[in-house]
Amino acid sequence: MAGRTTQACDACRYRKVKCENHKFPCLQCAHLNLSCTFSAAPASNKTRRRGHLVAQLRTRQAPPAIHYHASSISSALTLQPSPVTFFLDLLPHFTQFVYPLNPIIPPREIQNSITSMNNNADDAALVYASAAVTINRRHTYLTSHAEFAGLMTDLISRSLKAFREGGDCVLGPLPVNIKRVMTCIFLGICMTPFGQLDRCFAIVREGITMLQTLDIHKWKTRGSAESLCEVARWQRLYWEAYIHERALAMTPSFPRVLPPLETGLPVADPSIPAHIDVGFRRLIHLFLVQDDAFFVHWGAQHRPEEPAPKMTAHWVEHKQAQLDNDEAGTAQEADLVITRIWLRTLIWQLALGQGLLPSTPSRSPEESLSFHFPVDRLSSELRNLVDHLESVVSVGAHGHGIRQKLFDIISTVADVLALPLGPGHLEQSTVGRADDFVTVATFMLRFEGTTKEQRDYIQDKIQALQEIYTSVDFSAVMSP
């Protein structure tokens, strides 16, 4: 596409270099593989190093390390016009920590919203929410630092205000678009670490309500490549909301309303990286295990007075087999592995609650119905994952939800290890599983975002296990 321009493009103006704009994209953007866009110049006179700015704008590269002070940023947000530089600095981190897990709005659209946020409420709401969720994922120690908590609160408040402004049309059509729905989901993610599950449920449900007005189940999956990509994106958004609602529905007071999308998994979309598409599809498969029957049994376990069909061993085995099928898939990702092990733990707990496991710690011919299944199978799977991870950041970047799942798994394993095996000496295999527990518990305690209550609970379990497994070294996870 050839043509002349009358001003420097955004990337060249932002980097303060000459824009070779005799064609589109300009020579600078073509050479550096940057998005060449033109918009009103942001009010910024701050001189920046060119190489640093190129690294910020080229979202395909690893994001640069950004060192900032939360209180100073919170103050910067009061400047007029909006501090575009702050949000652009976060964009590479959004690309690395947010988009792969939530592949709905690509970084280039976030960048476009940044340039339009002063003139469009929906863009402003999305930018503030995406910044909040990026900081949440990037800084796993969020809730243990008051300054970052204050910054998060500020961003969430600004996003909500802009979101309400964008929907302020009482007698007009309901404003429904991908930006508004995704803003709701991002805000829900950000509210969870603060323990605001009711607010999280309310804002996610608002996004779900918007989706329900569109009846995406009936959308055609034929047409031009451009229209297919847009349909695929709405379908991914539907499944994104489905996953978050299922996670919230683990609290019995938060009912679910979204059924699985009748058209199945999202149609193929070549506009997103293949590995991100594969990971997102596998995540959908995992949460499909939480079907209506699962939640009926889960609700009955927490509310015994509610009627529920009798759980069978066949149902338990079928659910574990579904998770086995996922395990045979592509290369493992930390969030997928932990989510799968967590789901296995929940199904095992349901079987235990319904009396389908032996009343004494004996072995069962069916592995998933074994009393020691969390110890024999799950702890070793988790140990294998931990041994292959480079750092806690690779798990912590997946947010509060994955850390809570990890804690739930470790707690279950500790509970089983604490039960006596019966008369005689401890079995060597179980001693080995206790060693696995030490490894994964140490990994969990390295998260700065692990709450005091969680740390105290793990330490209490360690003290109890230390009296049982005297040959295991627990020093790595003992409080100083």
Coordinates of C-alpha atoms in Angstrom, one line a residue, residues 73-480:
I73 CA 3.1 6.3 39.1
S74 CA -0.2 6.8 41.0
S75 CA 0.7 10.5 41.1
A76 CA 1.5 10.6 37.4
L77 CA -2.0 9.3 36.6
T78 CA -3.4 12.6 37.8
L79 CA -1.5 14.5 35.0
Q80 CA -3.5 15.8 32.0
P81 CA -3.5 14.6 29.4
S82 CA -3.1 10.9 30.2
P83 CA 0.4 9.7 30.8
V84 CA 0.7 7.8 27.5
T85 CA 4.3 6.9 28.2
F86 CA 3.4 4.9 31.3
F87 CA 0.9 2.8 29.5
L88 CA 3.2 2.2 26.5
D89 CA 5.9 1.1 28.9
L90 CA 3.6 -1.6 30.2
L91 CA 2.6 -2.8 26.7
P92 CA 5.5 -5.3 26.3
H93 CA 4.6 -6.7 29.7
F94 CA 1.0 -7.1 28.6
T95 CA 2.3 -9.0 25.6
Q96 CA 4.3 -11.4 27.8
F97 CA 2.1 -11.9 30.8
V98 CA -1.5 -11.2 29.8
Y99 CA -2.2 -11.8 26.2
P100 CA -1.0 -15.5 26.1
L101 CA -3.5 -16.3 28.8
N102 CA -6.3 -14.0 27.6
P103 CA -5.8 -14.0 23.8
I104 CA -8.7 -11.7 22.9
I105 CA -7.4 -8.1 22.5
P106 CA -4.0 -8.1 20.9
P107 CA -1.3 -5.6 22.0
R108 CA -1.7 -3.5 18.9
E109 CA -5.3 -2.8 19.8
I110 CA -4.3 -1.9 23.3
Q111 CA -1.8 0.5 21.8
N112 CA -4.5 2.1 19.6
S113 CA -6.7 2.4 22.7
I114 CA -3.9 4.2 24.5
T115 CA -3.8 6.9 21.8
S116 CA -7.6 7.3 21.9
M117 CA -8.3 7.0 25.6
N118 CA -8.7 10.8 26.1
N119 CA -11.5 10.9 23.6
N120 CA -13.2 7.5 24.1
A121 CA -14.5 6.2 27.4
D122 CA -14.4 2.5 26.4
D123 CA -10.8 2.9 25.3
A124 CA -10.0 4.6 28.6
A125 CA -11.7 1.8 30.6
L126 CA -9.8 -0.9 28.7
V127 CA -6.4 0.8 29.1
Y128 CA -6.8 1.3 32.8
A129 CA -8.0 -2.3 33.3
S130 CA -5.3 -3.8 31.1
A131 CA -2.7 -1.8 33.0
A132 CA -4.0 -3.1 36.3
V133 CA -4.0 -6.7 35.2
T134 CA -0.5 -6.4 33.7
I135 CA 0.9 -5.0 37.0
N136 CA -1.0 -7.8 38.8
R137 CA 0.6 -10.5 36.6
R138 CA 4.0 -8.8 36.5
H139 CA 4.3 -8.1 40.2
T140 CA 3.3 -11.3 42.0
Y141 CA 3.9 -9.6 45.4
L142 CA 1.0 -7.1 44.8
T143 CA -1.0 -7.6 47.9
S144 CA 2.0 -7.6 50.2
H145 CA 3.0 -4.1 49.2
A146 CA 0.6 -1.3 50.1
E147 CA 1.9 1.1 47.4
F148 CA 1.2 -1.4 44.6
A149 CA -2.2 -2.1 46.2
G150 CA -2.9 1.6 46.1
L151 CA -1.8 1.8 42.5
M152 CA -4.0 -1.1 41.6
T153 CA -7.0 0.4 43.4
D154 CA -6.4 3.7 41.6
L155 CA -6.4 1.9 38.2
I156 CA -9.4 -0.2 38.9
S157 CA -11.3 2.9 40.1
R158 CA -10.5 4.8 37.0
S159 CA -11.4 1.9 34.8
L160 CA -14.8 1.5 36.5
K161 CA -15.5 5.2 36.2
A162 CA -14.7 5.2 32.4
F163 CA -16.7 2.0 32.0
R164 CA -19.8 3.5 33.5
E165 CA -19.4 6.6 31.4
G166 CA -19.2 4.5 28.2
G167 CA -22.4 2.7 29.1
D168 CA -24.3 5.9 30.1
C169 CA -27.1 5.7 27.5
V170 CA -30.3 4.8 29.4
L171 CA -32.7 4.9 26.5
G172 CA -30.3 3.9 23.8
P173 CA -29.1 0.5 22.7
L174 CA -27.1 -1.5 25.1
P175 CA -23.4 -0.8 24.3
V176 CA -21.8 -4.2 23.7
N177 CA -18.4 -4.6 22.3
I178 CA -15.3 -6.7 22.9
K179 CA -13.5 -3.9 24.7
R180 CA -16.3 -3.5 27.3
V181 CA -16.7 -7.3 27.9
M182 CA -12.9 -7.8 28.2
T183 CA -12.7 -4.8 30.6
C184 CA -15.1 -6.6 32.9
I185 CA -13.0 -9.7 32.9
F186 CA -9.8 -7.8 33.5
L187 CA -11.4 -6.0 36.4
G188 CA -12.6 -9.3 37.8
I189 CA -9.1 -10.7 37.7
C190 CA -7.7 -7.7 39.5
M191 CA -10.3 -7.8 42.3
T192 CA -9.6 -11.4 43.2
P193 CA -6.2 -10.8 45.0
F194 CA -7.9 -8.3 47.3
G195 CA -10.5 -11.0 48.3
Q196 CA -13.3 -9.0 46.7
L197 CA -15.0 -12.1 45.2
D198 CA -18.4 -10.6 45.3
R199 CA -17.3 -7.6 43.3
C200 CA -15.4 -9.9 41.0
F201 CA -18.5 -12.0 40.4
A202 CA -20.7 -8.8 39.8
I203 CA -18.4 -7.3 37.2
V204 CA -17.7 -10.6 35.4
R205 CA -21.5 -11.3 35.4
E206 CA -22.0 -7.9 33.8
G207 CA -19.7 -8.9 31.0
I208 CA -21.5 -12.2 30.7
T209 CA -24.8 -10.4 30.4
M210 CA -23.5 -8.4 27.5
L211 CA -22.4 -11.6 25.8
Q212 CA -25.8 -13.3 26.3
T213 CA -27.5 -10.5 24.4
L214 CA -25.6 -11.5 21.2
D215 CA -26.6 -15.2 21.0
I216 CA -23.1 -16.1 19.8
H217 CA -24.3 -19.8 19.5
K218 CA -26.0 -18.9 16.2
W219 CA -23.2 -17.0 14.6
K220 CA -22.1 -18.4 11.2
T221 CA -18.6 -19.6 10.8
R222 CA -18.4 -19.0 7.1
G223 CA -17.5 -15.9 5.1
S224 CA -14.4 -13.8 4.4
A225 CA -11.2 -14.4 6.3
E226 CA -11.6 -11.1 8.1
S227 CA -15.1 -12.0 9.3
L228 CA -14.0 -15.4 10.4
C229 CA -11.2 -13.9 12.5
E230 CA -13.8 -11.6 14.2
V231 CA -16.2 -14.5 14.8
A232 CA -13.3 -16.5 16.2
R233 CA -12.4 -13.6 18.5
W234 CA -15.9 -13.4 19.9
Q235 CA -15.9 -17.1 20.4
R236 CA -12.7 -16.9 22.3
L237 CA -14.2 -14.1 24.4
Y238 CA -17.2 -16.3 25.2
W239 CA -15.0 -19.2 26.3
E240 CA -12.9 -16.7 28.3
A241 CA -16.0 -15.6 30.2
Y242 CA -17.0 -19.3 30.6
I243 CA -13.7 -20.2 32.2
H244 CA -13.8 -17.3 34.7
E245 CA -17.4 -18.0 35.6
R246 CA -16.6 -21.7 36.2
A247 CA -13.7 -20.7 38.5
L248 CA -16.0 -18.3 40.5
A249 CA -18.7 -21.0 40.6
M250 CA -16.5 -23.0 43.0
T251 CA -18.1 -20.7 45.6
P252 CA -21.6 -22.2 45.8
S253 CA -23.2 -18.8 46.2
F254 CA -22.0 -17.7 42.7
P255 CA -24.2 -19.6 40.2
R256 CA -23.1 -20.1 36.6
V257 CA -25.3 -19.2 33.6
L258 CA -23.1 -19.8 30.6
P259 CA -23.4 -23.2 29.0
P260 CA -20.6 -24.5 26.7
L261 CA -20.7 -22.7 23.3
E262 CA -22.9 -24.8 21.1
T263 CA -20.6 -24.4 18.1
G264 CA -17.7 -25.9 20.1
L265 CA -14.2 -24.6 20.3
P266 CA -13.3 -21.3 18.5
V267 CA -12.9 -21.5 14.8
A268 CA -9.3 -21.4 13.5
D269 CA -7.8 -17.9 13.6
P270 CA -4.4 -17.4 11.9
S271 CA -4.1 -14.0 13.4
I272 CA -3.0 -15.3 16.8
P273 CA 0.2 -17.3 17.4
A274 CA -0.2 -21.1 17.1
H275 CA 1.2 -21.9 20.6
I276 CA -1.2 -19.4 22.2
D277 CA -4.1 -20.9 20.3
V278 CA -3.2 -24.4 21.4
G279 CA -2.8 -23.4 25.0
F280 CA -6.1 -21.6 25.1
R281 CA -7.9 -24.6 23.6
R282 CA -6.4 -26.9 26.1
L283 CA -7.5 -24.6 28.9
I284 CA -11.1 -24.8 27.6
H285 CA -10.9 -28.6 27.5
L286 CA -9.8 -28.6 31.2
F287 CA -12.7 -26.5 32.3
L288 CA -15.2 -28.6 30.3
V289 CA -14.5 -31.2 32.9
Q290 CA -16.5 -29.0 35.3
D291 CA -19.8 -29.9 33.7
D292 CA -23.3 -29.6 35.3
A293 CA -22.9 -32.9 37.1
F294 CA -19.7 -31.8 38.6
F295 CA -21.2 -28.7 40.1
V296 CA -24.3 -30.6 41.3
H297 CA -21.9 -32.9 43.3
W298 CA -19.8 -30.0 44.4
G299 CA -22.8 -28.1 45.7
A300 CA -24.1 -31.2 47.5
Q301 CA -20.8 -31.6 49.3
H302 CA -21.0 -28.0 50.6
R303 CA -24.7 -28.1 51.2
P304 CA -25.7 -31.6 52.2
E305 CA -29.4 -30.6 52.5
E306 CA -29.6 -30.1 48.7
P307 CA -30.8 -33.1 46.7
A308 CA -28.2 -34.6 44.3
P309 CA -27.9 -37.8 42.3
K310 CA -25.7 -40.6 43.7
M311 CA -22.1 -40.3 42.6
T312 CA -20.7 -43.5 41.1
A313 CA -17.1 -44.8 40.8
H314 CA -17.7 -44.9 37.0
W315 CA -18.3 -41.1 37.0
V316 CA -15.1 -40.5 39.0
E317 CA -13.1 -42.7 36.6
H318 CA -14.6 -41.0 33.6
K319 CA -13.6 -37.5 34.9
Q320 CA -10.0 -38.6 35.6
A321 CA -9.9 -40.2 32.1
Q322 CA -10.8 -36.9 30.6
L323 CA -7.9 -35.3 32.3
D324 CA -5.6 -38.1 31.2
N325 CA -6.5 -37.3 27.6
D326 CA -5.4 -33.7 28.1
E327 CA -2.1 -34.9 29.6
A328 CA -1.4 -36.7 26.4
G329 CA -1.5 -33.4 24.5
T330 CA 1.2 -31.0 23.5
A331 CA 4.2 -29.5 25.5
Q332 CA 3.3 -28.8 29.1
E333 CA 2.7 -25.3 30.4
A334 CA 2.9 -24.5 34.1
D335 CA -0.7 -23.1 34.3
L336 CA -2.2 -26.0 32.4
V337 CA -0.3 -28.6 34.5
I338 CA -1.3 -27.0 37.8
T339 CA -4.9 -26.5 36.7
R340 CA -5.1 -30.2 35.6
I341 CA -3.7 -31.4 38.9
W342 CA -6.0 -29.1 40.8
L343 CA -9.0 -30.6 39.0
R344 CA -7.8 -34.1 39.7
T345 CA -7.6 -33.1 43.4
L346 CA -11.2 -31.7 43.4
I347 CA -12.6 -34.9 41.8
W348 CA -10.7 -37.0 44.3
Q349 CA -12.2 -34.9 47.1
L350 CA -15.7 -35.5 45.7
A351 CA -15.1 -39.2 45.7
L352 CA -13.8 -39.2 49.2
G353 CA -16.8 -37.2 50.4
Q354 CA -19.2 -39.7 48.8
G355 CA -17.5 -42.7 50.5
L356 CA -16.1 -44.1 47.2
L357 CA -12.6 -44.4 48.7
P358 CA -11.6 -47.0 51.3
S359 CA -12.3 -45.8 54.9
T360 CA -8.8 -46.9 55.7
P361 CA -5.6 -45.9 53.9
S362 CA -5.5 -49.0 51.7
R363 CA -4.7 -49.3 48.0
S364 CA -7.4 -49.5 45.3
P365 CA -7.1 -51.4 42.0
E366 CA -8.3 -48.2 40.3
E367 CA -5.7 -45.5 40.7
S368 CA -8.1 -42.6 40.8
L369 CA -10.1 -44.3 43.6
S370 CA -7.0 -44.9 45.7
F371 CA -6.9 -43.2 49.1
H372 CA -3.3 -42.2 48.4
F373 CA -3.9 -40.9 44.9
P374 CA -2.9 -37.3 45.8
V375 CA 0.3 -38.6 47.3
D376 CA 1.2 -41.3 44.8
R377 CA 0.3 -39.5 41.6
L378 CA -0.3 -35.8 42.1
S379 CA 2.6 -34.9 44.3
S380 CA 5.0 -36.5 41.9
E381 CA 3.5 -34.7 38.9
L382 CA 3.8 -31.4 40.8
R383 CA 7.4 -32.2 41.8
N384 CA 8.3 -33.0 38.2
L385 CA 6.8 -29.6 37.1
V386 CA 8.7 -27.7 39.9
D387 CA 12.0 -29.4 39.0
H388 CA 11.7 -28.1 35.4
L389 CA 10.6 -24.5 36.2
E390 CA 13.2 -21.8 36.0
S391 CA 11.7 -19.6 38.7
V392 CA 8.6 -18.9 40.7
V393 CA 7.9 -16.1 38.3
S394 CA 6.9 -18.6 35.6
V395 CA 4.0 -19.6 37.8
G396 CA 3.3 -16.4 39.7
A397 CA 2.8 -14.6 36.5
H398 CA -0.4 -16.6 35.9
G399 CA -2.0 -14.6 38.8
H400 CA -3.8 -15.2 42.0
G401 CA -5.9 -18.1 40.8
I402 CA -3.0 -20.4 39.9
R403 CA -1.3 -19.7 43.3
Q404 CA -4.6 -20.6 45.0
K405 CA -4.8 -23.8 43.0
L406 CA -1.2 -24.7 44.0
F407 CA -2.0 -24.1 47.6
D408 CA -5.1 -26.3 47.4
I409 CA -3.1 -29.1 45.9
I410 CA -0.3 -28.8 48.5
S411 CA -2.9 -28.8 51.4
T412 CA -4.6 -32.0 50.1
V413 CA -1.2 -33.8 49.8
A414 CA -0.2 -32.7 53.3
D415 CA -3.6 -33.9 54.7
V416 CA -3.1 -37.4 53.1
L417 CA 0.5 -37.6 54.2
A418 CA -0.5 -36.9 57.8
L419 CA -2.8 -39.9 58.0
P420 CA -1.3 -43.1 59.3
L421 CA -0.7 -46.0 56.9
G422 CA -1.6 -48.6 59.4
P423 CA 0.4 -51.0 61.6
G424 CA 4.1 -51.4 60.8
H425 CA 6.7 -49.1 59.4
L426 CA 6.2 -46.3 56.8
E427 CA 6.4 -47.4 53.2
Q428 CA 9.5 -46.2 51.3
S429 CA 7.3 -44.8 48.4
T430 CA 5.4 -42.7 50.8
V431 CA 8.6 -41.3 52.4
G432 CA 9.6 -40.4 48.8
R433 CA 6.3 -38.5 48.4
A434 CA 7.0 -36.6 51.6
D435 CA 10.2 -35.5 50.0
D436 CA 8.2 -34.4 47.0
F437 CA 6.0 -32.4 49.3
V438 CA 9.0 -30.6 50.8
T439 CA 10.1 -29.5 47.3
V440 CA 6.7 -28.2 46.2
A441 CA 6.0 -26.6 49.6
T442 CA 9.3 -24.8 49.4
F443 CA 8.4 -23.6 45.9
M444 CA 5.0 -22.3 47.2
L445 CA 6.6 -20.4 50.1
R446 CA 8.9 -18.6 47.8
F447 CA 5.9 -16.6 46.4
E448 CA 5.8 -13.2 48.0
G449 CA 2.1 -13.2 47.2
T450 CA 1.5 -16.2 49.5
T451 CA -0.7 -15.0 52.3
K452 CA 0.2 -15.2 55.9
E453 CA -2.7 -17.5 56.5
Q454 CA -1.4 -19.9 53.8
R455 CA 2.1 -19.7 55.1
D456 CA 0.9 -20.5 58.7
Y457 CA -1.2 -23.4 57.4
I458 CA 1.7 -24.9 55.5
Q459 CA 4.0 -24.5 58.5
D460 CA 1.5 -26.2 60.8
K461 CA 1.3 -29.2 58.4
I462 CA 5.1 -29.3 58.2
Q463 CA 5.4 -29.6 62.0
A464 CA 2.9 -32.5 62.0
L465 CA 4.7 -34.3 59.2
Q466 CA 8.1 -33.8 60.7
E467 CA 7.0 -36.0 63.7
I468 CA 5.9 -38.8 61.3
Y469 CA 8.6 -38.7 58.6
T470 CA 11.7 -38.4 60.8
S471 CA 14.0 -39.5 57.9
V472 CA 12.9 -36.6 55.7
D473 CA 14.7 -33.3 55.8
F474 CA 12.1 -30.5 56.4
S475 CA 14.6 -27.8 57.2
A476 CA 14.1 -26.0 53.8
V477 CA 10.5 -25.2 54.6
M478 CA 10.8 -24.6 58.4
S479 CA 10.3 -21.0 59.6
P480 CA 13.6 -19.4 60.7

